[in-house]
PDB file of C-alpha atoms in Angstrom:
ATOM      1  CA  MET A   1     -28.758  34.839  29.488  1.00  0.00           C
ATOM      2  CA  MET A   2     -25.190  36.459  28.930  1.00  0.00           C
ATOM      3  CA  ASP A   3     -26.057  40.488  27.687  1.00  0.00           C
ATOM      4  CA  CYS A   4     -23.462  41.686  25.091  1.00  0.00           C
ATOM      5  CA  ALA A   5     -20.689  43.265  27.198  1.00  0.00           C
ATOM      6  CA  GLU A   6     -20.685  40.770  28.861  1.00  0.00           C
ATOM      7  CA  TYR A   7     -19.852  38.315  25.884  1.00  0.00           C
ATOM      8  CA  ARG A   8     -17.402  41.033  24.474  1.00  0.00           C
ATOM      9  CA  ARG A   9     -14.864  40.530  28.003  1.00  0.00           C
ATOM     10  CA  SER A  10     -15.332  36.640  27.598  1.00  0.00           C
ATOM     11  CA  ILE A  11     -14.574  36.764  23.673  1.00  0.00           C
ATOM     12  CA  LEU A  12     -12.041  38.933  24.416  1.00  0.00           C
ATOM     13  CA  ALA A  13      -9.966  36.919  26.919  1.00  0.00           C
ATOM     14  CA  ASP A  14     -10.054  33.886  25.019  1.00  0.00           C
ATOM     15  CA  PRO A  15     -11.352  34.624  21.168  1.00  0.00           C
ATOM     16  CA  ARG A  16     -10.444  30.791  20.239  1.00  0.00           C
ATOM     17  CA  HIS A  17     -12.986  29.135  22.344  1.00  0.00           C
ATOM     18  CA  PRO A  18     -15.380  30.618  23.299  1.00  0.00           C
ATOM     19  CA  GLY A  19     -18.073  28.820  26.091  1.00  0.00           C
ATOM     20  CA  THR A  20     -21.596  27.459  25.638  1.00  0.00           C
ATOM     21  CA  ASP A  21     -22.771  30.489  26.461  1.00  0.00           C
ATOM     22  CA  MET A  22     -21.381  32.771  24.078  1.00  0.00           C
ATOM     23  CA  LEU A  23     -21.611  30.412  21.257  1.00  0.00           C
ATOM     24  CA  ALA A  24     -25.539  30.267  22.298  1.00  0.00           C
ATOM     25  CA  HIS A  25     -25.738  34.530  22.819  1.00  0.00           C
ATOM     26  CA  VAL A  26     -23.571  34.932  19.112  1.00  0.00           C
ATOM     27  CA  ALA A  27     -25.715  32.547  17.265  1.00  0.00           C
ATOM     28  CA  THR A  28     -28.575  35.157  19.063  1.00  0.00           C
ATOM     29  CA  CYS A  29     -27.405  38.229  18.550  1.00  0.00           C
ATOM     30  CA  ALA A  30     -26.425  39.945  14.876  1.00  0.00           C
ATOM     31  CA  ASP A  31     -23.803  42.713  16.552  1.00  0.00           C
ATOM     32  CA  CYS A  32     -21.629  40.064  18.400  1.00  0.00           C
ATOM     33  CA  SER A  33     -21.618  38.199  15.832  1.00  0.00           C
ATOM     34  CA  GLY A  34     -19.911  41.140  13.492  1.00  0.00           C
ATOM     35  CA  TYR A  35     -17.738  42.127  16.415  1.00  0.00           C
ATOM     36  CA  THR A  36     -16.616  38.169  16.526  1.00  0.00           C
ATOM     37  CA  GLU A  37     -15.647  38.120  13.076  1.00  0.00           C
ATOM     38  CA  ARG A  38     -13.842  41.478  13.320  1.00  0.00           C
ATOM     39  CA  LEU A  39     -11.366  39.761  15.964  1.00  0.00           C
ATOM     40  CA  LEU A  40     -10.755  37.009  14.535  1.00  0.00           C
ATOM     41  CA  ARG A  41      -9.518  38.387  12.153  1.00  0.00           C
ATOM     42  CA  PHE A  42      -7.536  40.935  13.948  1.00  0.00           C
ATOM     43  CA  GLU A  43      -6.434  38.174  15.903  1.00  0.00           C
ATOM     44  CA  SER A  44      -5.112  36.252  12.639  1.00  0.00           C
ATOM     45  CA  ARG A  45      -3.343  39.030  10.927  1.00  0.00           C
ATOM     46  CA  LEU A  46      -1.678  39.415  14.725  1.00  0.00           C
ATOM     47  CA  ASP A  47      -0.427  35.492  14.498  1.00  0.00           C
ATOM     48  CA  ARG A  48       1.048  35.550  11.265  1.00  0.00           C
ATOM     49  CA  ALA A  49       2.994  39.221  12.400  1.00  0.00           C
ATOM     50  CA  LEU A  50       4.119  37.600  15.287  1.00  0.00           C
ATOM     51  CA  ARG A  51       5.480  34.275  12.942  1.00  0.00           C
ATOM     52  CA  VAL A  52       7.710  36.656  10.491  1.00  0.00           C
ATOM     53  CA  SER A  53      11.578  35.052  10.038  1.00  0.00           C
ATOM     54  CA  VAL A  54      14.331  37.531  11.113  1.00  0.00           C
ATOM     55  CA  GLU A  55      15.625  37.312   7.199  1.00  0.00           C
ATOM     56  CA  GLU A  56      11.802  38.518   6.089  1.00  0.00           C
ATOM     57  CA  VAL A  57      12.107  41.626   8.107  1.00  0.00           C
ATOM     58  CA  GLN A  58      16.524  42.300   7.359  1.00  0.00           C
ATOM     59  CA  GLY A  59      15.722  43.905   4.166  1.00  0.00           C
ATOM     60  CA  THR A  60      12.952  46.010   4.955  1.00  0.00           C
ATOM     61  CA  GLY A  61      14.257  49.131   6.820  1.00  0.00           C
ATOM     62  CA  VAL A  62      12.601  47.676   9.978  1.00  0.00           C
ATOM     63  CA  ALA A  63      14.677  47.417  12.951  1.00  0.00           C
ATOM     64  CA  ALA A  64      15.317  43.537  13.703  1.00  0.00           C
ATOM     65  CA  PRO A  65      14.365  42.766  16.803  1.00  0.00           C
ATOM     66  CA  PRO A  66      17.234  42.468  19.714  1.00  0.00           C
ATOM     67  CA  ARG A  67      20.144  39.710  19.749  1.00  0.00           C
ATOM     68  CA  PRO A  68      19.077  36.883  21.543  1.00  0.00           C
ATOM     69  CA  GLY A  69      19.328  37.464  25.308  1.00  0.00           C
ATOM     70  CA  ARG A  70      18.245  40.954  25.623  1.00  0.00           C
ATOM     71  CA  SER A  71      14.234  42.339  25.267  1.00  0.00           C
ATOM     72  CA  TRP A  72      12.284  44.930  23.352  1.00  0.00           C
ATOM     73  CA  THR A  73      11.430  45.859  26.297  1.00  0.00           C
ATOM     74  CA  ALA A  74      13.013  49.339  27.589  1.00  0.00           C
ATOM     75  CA  ARG A  75      14.567  48.628  31.292  1.00  0.00           C
ATOM     76  CA  PRO A  76      14.713  51.324  34.261  1.00  0.00           C
ATOM     77  CA  ARG A  77      18.417  52.268  34.047  1.00  0.00           C
ATOM     78  CA  ARG A  78      19.488  51.640  37.435  1.00  0.00           C
ATOM     79  CA  VAL A  79      21.382  54.254  40.046  1.00  0.00           C
ATOM     80  CA  PRO A  80      24.806  52.942  40.862  1.00  0.00           C
ATOM     81  CA  ARG A  81      24.849  52.261  44.551  1.00  0.00           C
ATOM     82  CA  ARG A  82      27.980  54.066  45.140  1.00  0.00           C
ATOM     83  CA  TRP A  83      25.951  57.197  44.097  1.00  0.00           C
ATOM     84  CA  LEU A  84      23.577  56.299  46.385  1.00  0.00           C
ATOM     85  CA  ALA A  85      26.040  55.436  49.250  1.00  0.00           C
ATOM     86  CA  ILE A  86      27.131  59.227  48.565  1.00  0.00           C
ATOM     87  CA  ALA A  87      23.404  60.958  48.432  1.00  0.00           C
ATOM     88  CA  ALA A  88      23.071  59.236  52.307  1.00  0.00           C
ATOM     89  CA  SER A  89      26.562  60.338  54.040  1.00  0.00           C
ATOM     90  CA  VAL A  90      25.110  63.768  52.843  1.00  0.00           C
ATOM     91  CA  LEU A  91      22.507  64.114  53.480  1.00  0.00           C
ATOM     92  CA  VAL A  92      23.389  63.014  57.212  1.00  0.00           C
ATOM     93  CA  ALA A  93      25.943  64.826  57.074  1.00  0.00           C
ATOM     94  CA  ALA A  94      23.461  67.421  56.558  1.00  0.00           C
ATOM     95  CA  VAL A  95      21.587  66.575  59.211  1.00  0.00           C
ATOM     96  CA  VAL A  96      24.113  66.408  62.072  1.00  0.00           C
ATOM     97  CA  ALA A  97      25.689  69.780  60.626  1.00  0.00           C
ATOM     98  CA  GLY A  98      22.084  71.334  61.281  1.00  0.00           C
ATOM     99  CA  SER A  99      21.296  70.125  64.414  1.00  0.00           C
ATOM    100  CA  LEU A 100      24.678  71.258  65.914  1.00  0.00           C
ATOM    101  CA  TRP A 101      24.376  75.013  63.919  1.00  0.00           C
ATOM    102  CA  LEU A 102      20.822  74.733  65.915  1.00  0.00           C
ATOM    103  CA  ALA A 103      21.885  73.122  69.159  1.00  0.00           C
ATOM    104  CA  VAL A 104      24.932  75.540  70.264  1.00  0.00           C
ATOM    105  CA  PRO A 105      23.323  78.494  72.672  1.00  0.00           C
ATOM    106  CA  ARG A 106      23.836  81.914  71.729  1.00  0.00           C
ATOM    107  CA  SER A 107      23.497  84.822  73.749  1.00  0.00           C
ATOM    108  CA  SER A 108      20.899  87.416  73.545  1.00  0.00           C
ATOM    109  CA  LEU A 109      20.390  90.334  72.918  1.00  0.00           C
ATOM    110  CA  ALA A 110      19.855  91.861  76.129  1.00  0.00           C
ATOM    111  CA  ALA A 111      22.810  90.302  77.550  1.00  0.00           C
ATOM    112  CA  ASP A 112      25.001  91.338  74.631  1.00  0.00           C
ATOM    113  CA  VAL A 113      23.796  95.488  74.843  1.00  0.00           C
ATOM    114  CA  ALA A 114      24.467  95.130  78.528  1.00  0.00           C
ATOM    115  CA  SER A 115      28.260  93.757  78.382  1.00  0.00           C
ATOM    116  CA  HIS A 116      28.945  95.875  75.467  1.00  0.00           C
ATOM    117  CA  VAL A 117      27.230  99.219  77.913  1.00  0.00           C
ATOM    118  CA  ALA A 118      29.513  97.997  80.692  1.00  0.00           C
ATOM    119  CA  GLN A 119      32.697  98.236  78.336  1.00  0.00           C
ATOM    120  CA  GLU A 120      31.209 101.894  78.118  1.00  0.00           C
ATOM    121  CA  PRO A 121      31.522 103.319  82.298  1.00  0.00           C
ATOM    122  CA  GLN A 122      31.582 106.879  81.214  1.00  0.00           C
ATOM    123  CA  ALA A 123      27.617 106.207  80.424  1.00  0.00           C
ATOM    124  CA  TRP A 124      26.543 104.897  83.837  1.00  0.00           C
ATOM    125  CA  ALA A 125      27.889 108.652  84.896  1.00  0.00           C
ATOM    126  CA  HIS A 126      25.672 111.146  85.883  1.00  0.00           C
ATOM    127  CA  ALA A 127      26.223 114.271  84.247  1.00  0.00           C
ATOM    128  CA  ASP A 128      23.753 117.729  84.194  1.00  0.00           C
ATOM    129  CA  VAL A 129      25.559 118.807  81.066  1.00  0.00           C
ATOM    130  CA  PRO A 130      23.462 117.811  78.507  1.00  0.00           C
ATOM    131  CA  VAL A 131      24.984 116.409  75.173  1.00  0.00           C
ATOM    132  CA  PRO A 132      25.093 119.087  72.315  1.00  0.00           C
ATOM    133  CA  GLU A 133      21.841 119.097  69.970  1.00  0.00           C
ATOM    134  CA  LEU A 134      23.380 118.565  67.378  1.00  0.00           C
ATOM    135  CA  LYS A 135      25.267 115.370  68.067  1.00  0.00           C
ATOM    136  CA  LEU A 136      22.449 114.106  69.732  1.00  0.00           C
ATOM    137  CA  ASN A 137      20.574 115.199  65.956  1.00  0.00           C
ATOM    138  CA  GLN A 138      23.122 112.800  64.734  1.00  0.00           C
ATOM    139  CA  VAL A 139      23.219 109.542  66.382  1.00  0.00           C
ATOM    140  CA  LEU A 140      18.937 109.482  66.413  1.00  0.00           C
ATOM    141  CA  GLY A 141      19.542 110.164  63.081  1.00  0.00           C
ATOM    142  CA  GLU A 142      16.932 111.567  60.435  1.00  0.00           C
ATOM    143  CA  HIS A 143      14.239 109.114  61.363  1.00  0.00           C
ATOM    144  CA  MET A 144      14.470 109.371  65.622  1.00  0.00           C
ATOM    145  CA  ARG A 145      13.236 112.280  68.278  1.00  0.00           C
ATOM    146  CA  LEU A 146      12.834 113.113  71.689  1.00  0.00           C
ATOM    147  CA  LYS A 147       9.912 114.558  72.574  1.00  0.00           C
ATOM    148  CA  ALA A 148       9.981 118.155  74.017  1.00  0.00           C
ATOM    149  CA  ASN A 149       9.937 116.846  77.922  1.00  0.00           C
ATOM    150  CA  ALA A 150      12.104 113.678  78.120  1.00  0.00           C
ATOM    151  CA  GLY A 151      14.716 114.920  80.182  1.00  0.00           C
ATOM    152  CA  VAL A 152      18.696 116.017  79.653  1.00  0.00           C
ATOM    153  CA  VAL A 153      20.354 113.413  77.785  1.00  0.00           C
ATOM    154  CA  SER A 154      24.042 113.348  78.887  1.00  0.00           C
ATOM    155  CA  TYR A 155      25.160 110.812  76.695  1.00  0.00           C
ATOM    156  CA  ALA A 156      24.543 109.958  73.188  1.00  0.00           C
ATOM    157  CA  ASN A 157      26.639 107.480  71.047  1.00  0.00           C
ATOM    158  CA  THR A 158      26.204 105.776  68.308  1.00  0.00           C
ATOM    159  CA  CYS A 159      27.318 101.485  68.755  1.00  0.00           C
ATOM    160  CA  LEU A 160      27.536  99.170  65.993  1.00  0.00           C
ATOM    161  CA  PHE A 161      27.234  95.474  67.528  1.00  0.00           C
ATOM    162  CA  ARG A 162      25.755  92.494  66.322  1.00  0.00           C
ATOM    163  CA  ALA A 163      26.233  94.098  62.694  1.00  0.00           C
ATOM    164  CA  ILE A 164      26.340  91.704  59.749  1.00  0.00           C
TER     165      ILE A 164
END
């Protein structure tokens, strides 16, 4: 025997041609009988609405159906292939540029310091003459100080390299 949920699924699939099981169920179930009547009324109204001619629609202010060859459904807008090609080219160029930028070898900070010190031979000369305290404080800045037992500082200079 068919239950109400199964009957309603079946009648929605094909309301004009019920099967024998469906007819047997609707004969014994008042709820499904009322449901079927409402469904058939809706189907007849829907059928009448679909049979309206273009002449009847045109004087009523309702939008006329589309011209032949067009449909009511909205179609997704297609992106021209030219734009897809441009986007792909930009993406490839960005990947190539990024790869080259990452692949280029750079010198390390230690190598930069060593080459900079090599350009200042006076920094390597050992002298017993200390740098004046005023100049040492200028080089070290406000936030750095040497310990009291740091020894003699014979050379101090501010060197800017890798400055941006």
